[in-house]
Tab-separated table of C-alpha atoms and ligand atoms in Angstrom:
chain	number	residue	atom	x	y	z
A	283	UNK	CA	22.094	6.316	42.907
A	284	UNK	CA	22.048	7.687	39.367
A	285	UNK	CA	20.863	10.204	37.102
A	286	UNK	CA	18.061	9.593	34.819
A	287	UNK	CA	16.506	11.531	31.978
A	288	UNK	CA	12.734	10.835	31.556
A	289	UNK	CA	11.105	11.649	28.409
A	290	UNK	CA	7.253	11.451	27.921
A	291	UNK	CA	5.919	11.507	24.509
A	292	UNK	CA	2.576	13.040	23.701
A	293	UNK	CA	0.129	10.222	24.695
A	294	UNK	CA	2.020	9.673	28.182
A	295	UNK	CA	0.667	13.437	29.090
A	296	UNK	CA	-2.558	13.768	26.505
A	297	UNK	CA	-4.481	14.948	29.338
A	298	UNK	CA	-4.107	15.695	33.209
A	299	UNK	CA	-5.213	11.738	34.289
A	300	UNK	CA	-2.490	11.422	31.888
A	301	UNK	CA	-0.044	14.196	33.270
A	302	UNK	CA	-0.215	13.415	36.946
A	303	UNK	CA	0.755	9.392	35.533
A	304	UNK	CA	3.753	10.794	34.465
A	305	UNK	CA	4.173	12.698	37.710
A	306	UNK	CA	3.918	8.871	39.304
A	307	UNK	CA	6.478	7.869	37.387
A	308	UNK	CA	8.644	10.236	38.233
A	309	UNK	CA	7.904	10.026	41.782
A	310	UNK	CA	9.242	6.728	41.984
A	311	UNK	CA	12.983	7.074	40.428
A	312	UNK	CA	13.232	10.616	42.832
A	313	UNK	CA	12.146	7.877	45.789
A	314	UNK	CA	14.859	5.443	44.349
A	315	UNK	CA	17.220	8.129	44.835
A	316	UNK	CA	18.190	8.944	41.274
A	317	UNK	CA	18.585	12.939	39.960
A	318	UNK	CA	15.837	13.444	37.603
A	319	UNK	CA	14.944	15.593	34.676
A	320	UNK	CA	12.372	15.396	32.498
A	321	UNK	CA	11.587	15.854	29.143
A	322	UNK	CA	8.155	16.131	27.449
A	323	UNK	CA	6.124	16.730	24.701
A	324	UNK	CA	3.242	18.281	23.840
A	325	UNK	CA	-0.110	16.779	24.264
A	326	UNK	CA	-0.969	14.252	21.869
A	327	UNK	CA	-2.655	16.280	19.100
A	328	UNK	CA	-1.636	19.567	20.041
A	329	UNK	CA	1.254	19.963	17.458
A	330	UNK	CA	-1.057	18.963	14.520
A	331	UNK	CA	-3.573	21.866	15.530
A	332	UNK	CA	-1.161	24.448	15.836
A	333	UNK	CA	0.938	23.353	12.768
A	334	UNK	CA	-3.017	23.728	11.266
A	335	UNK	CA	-3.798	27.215	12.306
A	336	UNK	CA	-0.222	28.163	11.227
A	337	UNK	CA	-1.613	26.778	7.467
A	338	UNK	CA	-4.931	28.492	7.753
A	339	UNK	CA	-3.599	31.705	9.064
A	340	UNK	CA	-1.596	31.481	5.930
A	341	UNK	CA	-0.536	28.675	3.781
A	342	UNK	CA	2.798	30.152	3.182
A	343	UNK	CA	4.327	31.684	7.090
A	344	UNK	CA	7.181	32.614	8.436
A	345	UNK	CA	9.069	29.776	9.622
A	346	UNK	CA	10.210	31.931	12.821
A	347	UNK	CA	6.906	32.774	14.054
A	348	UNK	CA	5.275	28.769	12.980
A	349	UNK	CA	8.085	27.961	15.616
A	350	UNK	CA	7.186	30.501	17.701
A	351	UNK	CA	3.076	29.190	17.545
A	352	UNK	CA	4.398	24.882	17.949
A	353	UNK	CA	6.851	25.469	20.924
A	354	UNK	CA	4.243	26.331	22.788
A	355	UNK	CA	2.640	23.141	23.085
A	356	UNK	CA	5.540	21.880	25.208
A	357	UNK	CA	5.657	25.059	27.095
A	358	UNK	CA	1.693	24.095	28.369
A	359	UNK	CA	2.915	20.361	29.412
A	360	UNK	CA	6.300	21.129	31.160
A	361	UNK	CA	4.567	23.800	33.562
A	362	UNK	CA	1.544	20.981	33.802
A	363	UNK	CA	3.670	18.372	34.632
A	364	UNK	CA	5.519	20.534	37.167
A	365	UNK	CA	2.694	21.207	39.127
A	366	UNK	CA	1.422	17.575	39.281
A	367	UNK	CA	5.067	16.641	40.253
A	368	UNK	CA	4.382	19.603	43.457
A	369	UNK	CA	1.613	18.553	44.072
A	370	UNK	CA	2.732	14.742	44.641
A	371	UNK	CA	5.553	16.297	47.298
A	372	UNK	CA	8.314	16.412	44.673
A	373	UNK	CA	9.860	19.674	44.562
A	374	UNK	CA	10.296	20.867	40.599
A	375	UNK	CA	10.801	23.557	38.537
A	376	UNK	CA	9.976	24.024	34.367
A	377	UNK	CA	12.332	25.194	31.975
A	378	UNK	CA	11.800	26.399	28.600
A	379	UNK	CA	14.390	26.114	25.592
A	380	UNK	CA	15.464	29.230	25.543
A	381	UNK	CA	16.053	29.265	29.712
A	382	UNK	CA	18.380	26.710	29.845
A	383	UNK	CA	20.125	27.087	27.478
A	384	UNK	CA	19.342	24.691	24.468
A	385	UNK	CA	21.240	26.718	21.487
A	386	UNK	CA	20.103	25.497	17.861
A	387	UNK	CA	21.280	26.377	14.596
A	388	UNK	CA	19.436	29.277	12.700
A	389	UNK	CA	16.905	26.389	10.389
A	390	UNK	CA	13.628	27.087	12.011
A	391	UNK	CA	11.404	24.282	11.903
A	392	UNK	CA	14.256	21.726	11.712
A	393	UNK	CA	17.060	23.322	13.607
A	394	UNK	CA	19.597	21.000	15.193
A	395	UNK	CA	21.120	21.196	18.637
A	396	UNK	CA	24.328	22.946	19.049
A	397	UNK	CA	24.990	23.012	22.754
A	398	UNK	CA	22.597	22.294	25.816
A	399	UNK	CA	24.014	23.794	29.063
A	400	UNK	CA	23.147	21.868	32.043
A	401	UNK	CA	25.010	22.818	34.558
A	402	UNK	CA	22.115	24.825	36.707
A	403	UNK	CA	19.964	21.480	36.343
A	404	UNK	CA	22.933	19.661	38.075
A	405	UNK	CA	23.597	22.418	40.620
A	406	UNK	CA	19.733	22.140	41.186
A	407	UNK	CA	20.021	18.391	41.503
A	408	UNK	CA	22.547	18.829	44.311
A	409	UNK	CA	21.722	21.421	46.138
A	410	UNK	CA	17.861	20.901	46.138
A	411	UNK	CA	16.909	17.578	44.593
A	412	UNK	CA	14.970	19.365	42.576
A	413	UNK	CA	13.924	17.641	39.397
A	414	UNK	CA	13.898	19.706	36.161
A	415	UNK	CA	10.480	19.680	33.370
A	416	UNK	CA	12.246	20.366	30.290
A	417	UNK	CA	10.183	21.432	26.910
A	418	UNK	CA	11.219	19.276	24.133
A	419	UNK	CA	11.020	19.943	20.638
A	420	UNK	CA	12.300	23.430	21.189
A	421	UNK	CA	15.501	25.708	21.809
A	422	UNK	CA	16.997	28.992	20.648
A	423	UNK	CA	19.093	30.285	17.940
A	424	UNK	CA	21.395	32.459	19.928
A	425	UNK	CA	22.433	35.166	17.447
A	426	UNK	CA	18.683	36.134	16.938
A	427	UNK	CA	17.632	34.937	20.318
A	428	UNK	CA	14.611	33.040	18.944
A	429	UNK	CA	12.618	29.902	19.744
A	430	UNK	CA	13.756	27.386	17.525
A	431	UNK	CA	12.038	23.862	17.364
A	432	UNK	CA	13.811	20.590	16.213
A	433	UNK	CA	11.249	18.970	13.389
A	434	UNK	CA	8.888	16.391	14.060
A	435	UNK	CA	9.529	13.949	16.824
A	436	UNK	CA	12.070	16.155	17.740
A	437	UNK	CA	11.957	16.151	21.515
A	438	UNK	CA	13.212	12.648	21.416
A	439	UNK	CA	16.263	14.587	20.380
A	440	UNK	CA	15.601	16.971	23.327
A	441	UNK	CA	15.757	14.087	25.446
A	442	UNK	CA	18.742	12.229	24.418
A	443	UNK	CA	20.748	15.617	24.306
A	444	UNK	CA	19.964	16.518	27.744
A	445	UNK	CA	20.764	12.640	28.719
A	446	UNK	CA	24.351	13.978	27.127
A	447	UNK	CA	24.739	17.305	28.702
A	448	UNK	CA	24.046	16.386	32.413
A	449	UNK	CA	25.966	12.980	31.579
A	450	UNK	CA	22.701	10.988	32.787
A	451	UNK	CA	23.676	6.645	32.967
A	452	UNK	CA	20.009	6.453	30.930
A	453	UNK	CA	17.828	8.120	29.114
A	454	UNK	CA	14.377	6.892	29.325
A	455	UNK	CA	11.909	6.852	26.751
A	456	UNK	CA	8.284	6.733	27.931
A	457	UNK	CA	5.808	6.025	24.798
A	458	UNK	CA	2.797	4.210	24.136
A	459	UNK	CA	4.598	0.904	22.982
A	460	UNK	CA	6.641	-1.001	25.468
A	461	UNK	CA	9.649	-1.033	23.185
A	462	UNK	CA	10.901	-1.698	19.943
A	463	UNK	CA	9.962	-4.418	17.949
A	464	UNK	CA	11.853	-7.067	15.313
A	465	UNK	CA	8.844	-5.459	13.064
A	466	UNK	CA	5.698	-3.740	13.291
A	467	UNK	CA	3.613	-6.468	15.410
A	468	UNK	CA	0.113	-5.298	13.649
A	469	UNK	CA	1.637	-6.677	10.150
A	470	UNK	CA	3.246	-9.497	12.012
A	471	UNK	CA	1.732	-10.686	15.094
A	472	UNK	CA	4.443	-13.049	16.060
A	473	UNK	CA	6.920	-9.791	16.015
A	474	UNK	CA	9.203	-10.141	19.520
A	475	UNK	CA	9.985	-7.241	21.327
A	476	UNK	CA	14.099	-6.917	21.442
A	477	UNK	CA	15.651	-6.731	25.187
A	478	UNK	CA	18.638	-4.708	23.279
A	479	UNK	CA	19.685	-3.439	20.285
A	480	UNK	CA	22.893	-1.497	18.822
A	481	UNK	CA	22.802	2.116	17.968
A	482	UNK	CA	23.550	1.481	14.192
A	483	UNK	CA	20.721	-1.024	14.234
A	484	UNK	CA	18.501	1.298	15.584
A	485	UNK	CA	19.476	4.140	13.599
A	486	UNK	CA	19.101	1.941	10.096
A	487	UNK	CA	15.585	0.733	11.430
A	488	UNK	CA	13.919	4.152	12.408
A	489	UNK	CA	15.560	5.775	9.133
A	490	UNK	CA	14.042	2.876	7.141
A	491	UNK	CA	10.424	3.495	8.393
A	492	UNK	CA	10.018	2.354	12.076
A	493	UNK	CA	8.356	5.344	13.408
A	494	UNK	CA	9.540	4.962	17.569
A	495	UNK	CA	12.213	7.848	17.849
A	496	UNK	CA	12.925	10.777	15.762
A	497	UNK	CA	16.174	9.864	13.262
A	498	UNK	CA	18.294	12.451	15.074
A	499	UNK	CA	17.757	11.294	18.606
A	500	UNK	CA	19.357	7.924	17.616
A	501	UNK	CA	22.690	9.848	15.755
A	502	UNK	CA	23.064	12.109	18.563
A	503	UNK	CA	22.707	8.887	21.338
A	504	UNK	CA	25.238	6.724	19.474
A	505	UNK	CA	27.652	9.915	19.221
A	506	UNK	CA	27.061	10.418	22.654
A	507	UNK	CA	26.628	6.814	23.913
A	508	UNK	CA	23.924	7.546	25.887
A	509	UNK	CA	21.983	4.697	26.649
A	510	UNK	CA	18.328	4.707	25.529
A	511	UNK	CA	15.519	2.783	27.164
A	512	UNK	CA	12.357	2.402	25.506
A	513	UNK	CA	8.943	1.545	27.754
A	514	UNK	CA	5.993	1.948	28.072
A	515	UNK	CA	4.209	4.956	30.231
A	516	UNK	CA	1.157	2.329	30.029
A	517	UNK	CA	2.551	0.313	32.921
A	518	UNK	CA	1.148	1.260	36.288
A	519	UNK	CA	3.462	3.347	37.906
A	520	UNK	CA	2.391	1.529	41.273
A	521	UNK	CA	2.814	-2.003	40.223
A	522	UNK	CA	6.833	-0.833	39.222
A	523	UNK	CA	9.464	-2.404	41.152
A	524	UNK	CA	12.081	0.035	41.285
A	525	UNK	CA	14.605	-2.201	41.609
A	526	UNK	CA	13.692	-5.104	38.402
A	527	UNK	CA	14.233	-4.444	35.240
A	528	UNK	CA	11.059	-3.505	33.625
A	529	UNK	CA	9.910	-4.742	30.065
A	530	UNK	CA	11.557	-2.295	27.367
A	531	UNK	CA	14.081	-2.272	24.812
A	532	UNK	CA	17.825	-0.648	25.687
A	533	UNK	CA	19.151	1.085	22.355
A	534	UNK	CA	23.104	0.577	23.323
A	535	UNK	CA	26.304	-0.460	22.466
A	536	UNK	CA	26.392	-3.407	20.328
A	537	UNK	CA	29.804	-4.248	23.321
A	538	UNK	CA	26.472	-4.733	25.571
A	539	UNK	CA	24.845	-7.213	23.237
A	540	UNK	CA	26.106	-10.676	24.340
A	541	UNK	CA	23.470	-12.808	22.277
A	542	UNK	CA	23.952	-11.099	18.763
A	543	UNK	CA	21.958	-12.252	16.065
A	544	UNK	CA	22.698	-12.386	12.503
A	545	UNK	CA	19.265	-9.947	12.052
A	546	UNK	CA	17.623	-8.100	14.369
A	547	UNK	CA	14.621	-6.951	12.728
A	548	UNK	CA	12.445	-5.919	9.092
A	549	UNK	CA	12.015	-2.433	7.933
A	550	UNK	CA	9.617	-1.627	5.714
A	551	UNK	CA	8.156	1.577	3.692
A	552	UNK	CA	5.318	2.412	1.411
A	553	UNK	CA	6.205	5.514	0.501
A	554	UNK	CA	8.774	4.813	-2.068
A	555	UNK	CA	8.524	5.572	-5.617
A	556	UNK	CA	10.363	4.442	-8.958
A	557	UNK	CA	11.757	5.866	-11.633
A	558	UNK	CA	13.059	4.084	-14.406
A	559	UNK	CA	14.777	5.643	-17.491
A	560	UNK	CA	15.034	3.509	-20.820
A	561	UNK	CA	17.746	3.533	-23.161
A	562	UNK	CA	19.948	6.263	-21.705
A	563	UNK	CA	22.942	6.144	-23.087
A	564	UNK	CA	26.057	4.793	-21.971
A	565	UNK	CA	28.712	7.259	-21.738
A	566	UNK	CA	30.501	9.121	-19.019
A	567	UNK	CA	28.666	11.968	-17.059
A	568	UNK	CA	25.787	10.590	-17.775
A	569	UNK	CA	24.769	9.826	-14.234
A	570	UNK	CA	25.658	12.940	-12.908
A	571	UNK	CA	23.101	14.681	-15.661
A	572	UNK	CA	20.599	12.620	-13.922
A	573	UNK	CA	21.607	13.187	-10.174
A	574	UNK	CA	22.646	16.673	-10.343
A	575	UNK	CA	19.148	18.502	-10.922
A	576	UNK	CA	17.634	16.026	-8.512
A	577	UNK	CA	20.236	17.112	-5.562
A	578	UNK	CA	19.773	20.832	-6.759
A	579	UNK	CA	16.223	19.937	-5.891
A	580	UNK	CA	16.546	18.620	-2.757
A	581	UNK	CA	15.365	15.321	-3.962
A	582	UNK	CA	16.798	11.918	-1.569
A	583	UNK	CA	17.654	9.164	-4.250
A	584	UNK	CA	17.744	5.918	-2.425
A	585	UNK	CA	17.931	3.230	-4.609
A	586	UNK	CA	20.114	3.439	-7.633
A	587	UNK	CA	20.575	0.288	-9.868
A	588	UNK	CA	21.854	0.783	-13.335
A	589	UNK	CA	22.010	-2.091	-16.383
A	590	UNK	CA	25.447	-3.830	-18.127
A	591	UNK	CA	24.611	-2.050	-21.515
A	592	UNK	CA	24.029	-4.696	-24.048
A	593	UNK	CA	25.090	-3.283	-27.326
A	594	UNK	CA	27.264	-1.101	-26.011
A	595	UNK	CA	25.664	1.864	-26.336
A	596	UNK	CA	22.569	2.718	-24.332
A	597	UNK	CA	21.508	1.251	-20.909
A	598	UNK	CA	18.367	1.108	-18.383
A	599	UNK	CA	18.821	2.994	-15.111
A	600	UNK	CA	15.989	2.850	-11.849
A	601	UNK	CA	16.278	4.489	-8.972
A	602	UNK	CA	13.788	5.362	-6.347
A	603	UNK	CA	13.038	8.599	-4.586
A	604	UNK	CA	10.388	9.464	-1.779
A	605	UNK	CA	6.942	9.231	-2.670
A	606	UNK	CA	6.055	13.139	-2.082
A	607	UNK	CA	8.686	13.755	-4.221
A	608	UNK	CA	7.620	11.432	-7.141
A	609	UNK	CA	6.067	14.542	-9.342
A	610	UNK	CA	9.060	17.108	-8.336
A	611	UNK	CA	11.224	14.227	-9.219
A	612	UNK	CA	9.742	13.173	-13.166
A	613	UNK	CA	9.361	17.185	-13.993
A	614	UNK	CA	12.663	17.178	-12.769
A	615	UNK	CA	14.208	14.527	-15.451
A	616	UNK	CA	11.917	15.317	-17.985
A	617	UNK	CA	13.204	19.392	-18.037
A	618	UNK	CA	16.758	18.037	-18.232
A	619	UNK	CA	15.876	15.314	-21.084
A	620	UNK	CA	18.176	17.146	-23.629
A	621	UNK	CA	21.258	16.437	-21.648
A	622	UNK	CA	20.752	12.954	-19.793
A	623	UNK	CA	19.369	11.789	-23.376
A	624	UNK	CA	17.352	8.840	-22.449
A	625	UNK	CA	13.888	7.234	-24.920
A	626	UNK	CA	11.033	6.707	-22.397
A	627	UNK	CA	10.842	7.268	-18.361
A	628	UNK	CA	8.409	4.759	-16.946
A	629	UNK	CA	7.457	5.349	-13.018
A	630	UNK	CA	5.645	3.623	-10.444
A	631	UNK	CA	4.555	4.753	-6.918
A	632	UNK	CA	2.981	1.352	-6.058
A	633	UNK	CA	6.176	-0.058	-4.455
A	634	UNK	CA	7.417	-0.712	-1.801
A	635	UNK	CA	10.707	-1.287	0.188
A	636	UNK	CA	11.487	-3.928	2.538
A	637	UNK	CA	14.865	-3.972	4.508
A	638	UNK	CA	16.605	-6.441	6.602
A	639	UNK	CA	18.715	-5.308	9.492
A	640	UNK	CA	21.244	-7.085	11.568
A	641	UNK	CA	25.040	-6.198	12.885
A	642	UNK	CA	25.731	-9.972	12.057
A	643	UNK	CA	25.571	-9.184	8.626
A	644	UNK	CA	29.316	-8.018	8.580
A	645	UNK	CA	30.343	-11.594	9.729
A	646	UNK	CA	28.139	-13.653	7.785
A	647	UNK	CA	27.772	-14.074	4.137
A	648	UNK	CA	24.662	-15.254	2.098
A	649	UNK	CA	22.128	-13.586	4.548
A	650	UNK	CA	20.691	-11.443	1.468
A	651	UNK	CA	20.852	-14.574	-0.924
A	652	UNK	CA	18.631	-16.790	1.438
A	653	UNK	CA	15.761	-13.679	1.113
A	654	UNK	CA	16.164	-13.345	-2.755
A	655	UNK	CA	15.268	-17.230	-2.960
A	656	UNK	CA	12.613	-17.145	-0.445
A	657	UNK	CA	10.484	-14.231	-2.141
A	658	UNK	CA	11.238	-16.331	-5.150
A	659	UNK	CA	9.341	-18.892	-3.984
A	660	UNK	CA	6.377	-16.684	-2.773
A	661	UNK	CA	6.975	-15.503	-6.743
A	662	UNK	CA	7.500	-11.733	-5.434
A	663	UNK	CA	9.574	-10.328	-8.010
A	664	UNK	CA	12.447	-7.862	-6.749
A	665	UNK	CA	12.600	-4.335	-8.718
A	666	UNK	CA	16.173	-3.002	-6.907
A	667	UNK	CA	18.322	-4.285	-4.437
A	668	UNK	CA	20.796	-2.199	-2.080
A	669	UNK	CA	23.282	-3.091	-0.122
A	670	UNK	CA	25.406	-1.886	2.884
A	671	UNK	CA	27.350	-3.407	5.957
A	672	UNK	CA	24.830	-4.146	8.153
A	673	UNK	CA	21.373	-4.285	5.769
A	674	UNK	CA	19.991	-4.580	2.398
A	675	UNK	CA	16.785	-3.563	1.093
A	676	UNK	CA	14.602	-4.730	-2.086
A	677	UNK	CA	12.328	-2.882	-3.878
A	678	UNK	CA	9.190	-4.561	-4.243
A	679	UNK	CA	5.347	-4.753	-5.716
A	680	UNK	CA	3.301	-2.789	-2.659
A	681	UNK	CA	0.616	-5.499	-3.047
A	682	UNK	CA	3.179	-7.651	-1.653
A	683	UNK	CA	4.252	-5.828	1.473
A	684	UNK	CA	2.668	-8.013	3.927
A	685	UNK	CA	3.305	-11.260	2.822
A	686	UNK	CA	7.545	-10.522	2.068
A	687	UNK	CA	7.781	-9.290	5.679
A	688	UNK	CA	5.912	-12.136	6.974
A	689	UNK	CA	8.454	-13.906	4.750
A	690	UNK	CA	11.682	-12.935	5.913
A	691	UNK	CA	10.771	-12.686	9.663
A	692	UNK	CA	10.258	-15.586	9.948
A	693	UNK	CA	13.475	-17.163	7.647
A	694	UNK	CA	15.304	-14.970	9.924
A	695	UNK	CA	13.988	-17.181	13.068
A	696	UNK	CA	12.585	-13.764	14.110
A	697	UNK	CA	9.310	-15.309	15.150
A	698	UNK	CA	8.397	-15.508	18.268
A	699	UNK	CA	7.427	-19.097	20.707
B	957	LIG	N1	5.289	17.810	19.787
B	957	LIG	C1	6.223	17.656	18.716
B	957	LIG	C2	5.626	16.786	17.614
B	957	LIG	O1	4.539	16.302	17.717
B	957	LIG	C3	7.522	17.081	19.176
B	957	LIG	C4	7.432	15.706	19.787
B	957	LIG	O2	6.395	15.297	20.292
B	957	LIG	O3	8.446	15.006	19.797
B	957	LIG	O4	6.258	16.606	16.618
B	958	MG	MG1	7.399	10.847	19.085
């Protein structure tokens, strides 16, 4: 017998067909014996029309009361999927952020967890067996005693922080994919779904673009080691057998991993941009002319790749910042001209960047050179190129996208049959 967190994401409860599923699910780990508590989100589409009449009730609003409008959405599902779960026999009870409690920081509309209590959901558990509905997304800052919510995707992080706080052995994530995949299956249909994969994989891939869990739920469940299982809320509950291991990928300890492979799976993201300044010249402090106003203005660099001078005195230097940010970024450099000194600033937003992920990668050398030769010989030219332990990413035409994915998953024997 163990405890389980389940977490449903919006198109596991998009309606009440949809809601009482959920409730089936549950049903059948409370049967197995396990403690339960659940953690949803809002109905699929929900969020987006309350974020909207935030915007139309003003474009610019006060990010206390836009929290107070989105948490709501949550709010509607956990008491919905409470009353299915009664309904089915089960007895359970809804709690909202601020019951718990889940204290946030004070940055409304991204706040981040400080503390979850959960120590009336585990004297619930035992006294009662009563399984707990938990609103994701949301908490309270507890100075000002107000809703908080966590960002987008944030009740992933909900999830995996309650999974931490009752000390739950997994921490299920019920979407509408049956797992994670070595890359997104509609640009490569012979993409494999991964049995496991290490936290730091999993962190690199959904920071590099793979849009399955929120960024934070992945930091906070490596920190935590809670062990994250994402499947599919698709799967008949009834045709389950509690006791086999259902199809799904386990986000885990890379100790847990017995078959490692070199990679694990492609990134990749459109929404890059490039900036490239000519003839800057090549003297200290230079760089920091550059980055400085950028970080002042919350701009992410990612990419950074700078020239060998070749006279000695002025260089190239490209770097690459998120597309929304392309226009802040170029009025950015262009008012600071006078002291980075550069002659011309070309950019392009018609890139993209492709990134190959593995844990093998600190134990095996020349996995970035066999890429570089194979998009050679597709002729895909590479703009940038980072680096890091366990990836590297190139910087490529967007036209090309497709075909350097296609590429590499399958040099990396990623393919599947
Ligand atoms: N409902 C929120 C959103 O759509 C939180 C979540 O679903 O994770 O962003
Ligand atoms: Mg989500």
């Amino acid at each position: 017998m163990g405890r389980l967190v389940l977490k449903f994401g919006g198109t596991s409860v998009s309606d009440v067909d949809r809601i009482r599923n959920a409730a089936q699910h549950v049903k059948r780990e409370v049967d197995a014996g396990h403690d339960v508590a659940v953690v949803v989100s809002a109905m699929s589409g929900t969020t987006n029309r309350l974020v909207e009449w935030c915007r139309e009730a003003s474009v610019l609003h006060d990010a206390r009361e836009y929290d107070a409008v989105v948490a709501s959405g949550e709010q509607a599902t956990s008491g919905l999927l409470a009353i299915a779960l009664q309904a089915a026999g089960i007895t359970a009870r809804s709690w909202q952020g601020w019951q718990l409690p889940i204290h946030t920081s004070n940055a409304h509309t991204s706040a981040r967890i400080l503390e979850v209590n959960g120590t009336e959901l585990i004297k619930r558990f035992k006294e009662r067996r009563e399984v707990a509905v938990i609103a994701g997304f949301q908490g309270i800052h507890q100075e000002t005693g107000r809703i908080t919510t966590l960002g987008r995707g944030g009740s992933d992080t909900s999830a995996v922080a309650i999974a931490a706080a009752i000390q739950a052995d997994r921490c299920d994530i019920y979407t509408d994919v049956d797992g994670v995949y070595t890359t997104d299956p509609r640009v490569v249909p012979k993409a494999r779904r991964l049995d496991k994969i290490a936290y730091e994989e999993m962190l690199e891939l959904a920071s590099l673009g793979a849009k399955v869990l929120q960024v934070r739920s992945v930091e906070l469940a490596m920190v935590h080691n809670v062990r994250t299982f994402v499947r599919s809320s698709f799967d008949r509950p009834e045709d389950i057998d509690p006791r086999a291991t259902p199809p799904g990928t386990l986000i885990c300890d890379e100790g847990e991993i017995v078959e490692q492979q070199v990679v694990t799976g492609i990134a990749f993201s459109k929404d890059e941009a490039q900036i490239s300044l000519r003839n800057v010249k090549d003297k200290p402090g230079v760089a920091a002319a550059i980055f400085g106003p950028l970080a002042d203005n919350n701009i992410n660099v990612d990419m950074i790749v700078q020239n060998v001078s070749a006279d000695g005195a002025t260089t190239d230097l490209t770097f690459t910042v998120p597309a929304a940010d392309y226009d802040r970024a170029r009025a950015t450099i262009e008012q600071a001209r006078g002291t980075i000194g550069y002659e011309r600033l070309d950019g392009a937003t018609d890139v993209a960047k492709v990134s190959v992920i593995g844990i093998g990668m600190r134990s095996h050398a020349g996995v970035a050179a066999k890429a570089f030769s194979a998009l050679a010989e597709r002729n895909i030219n590479i703009r940038a190129i980072t680096t890091s332990e366990i990836k590297f990413s190139v910087l490529i035409d967007e036209a090309y996208t497709e075909l350097a994915v296609r590429t590499l998953h399958s040099l990396y024997g990623l393919d599947q049959g």
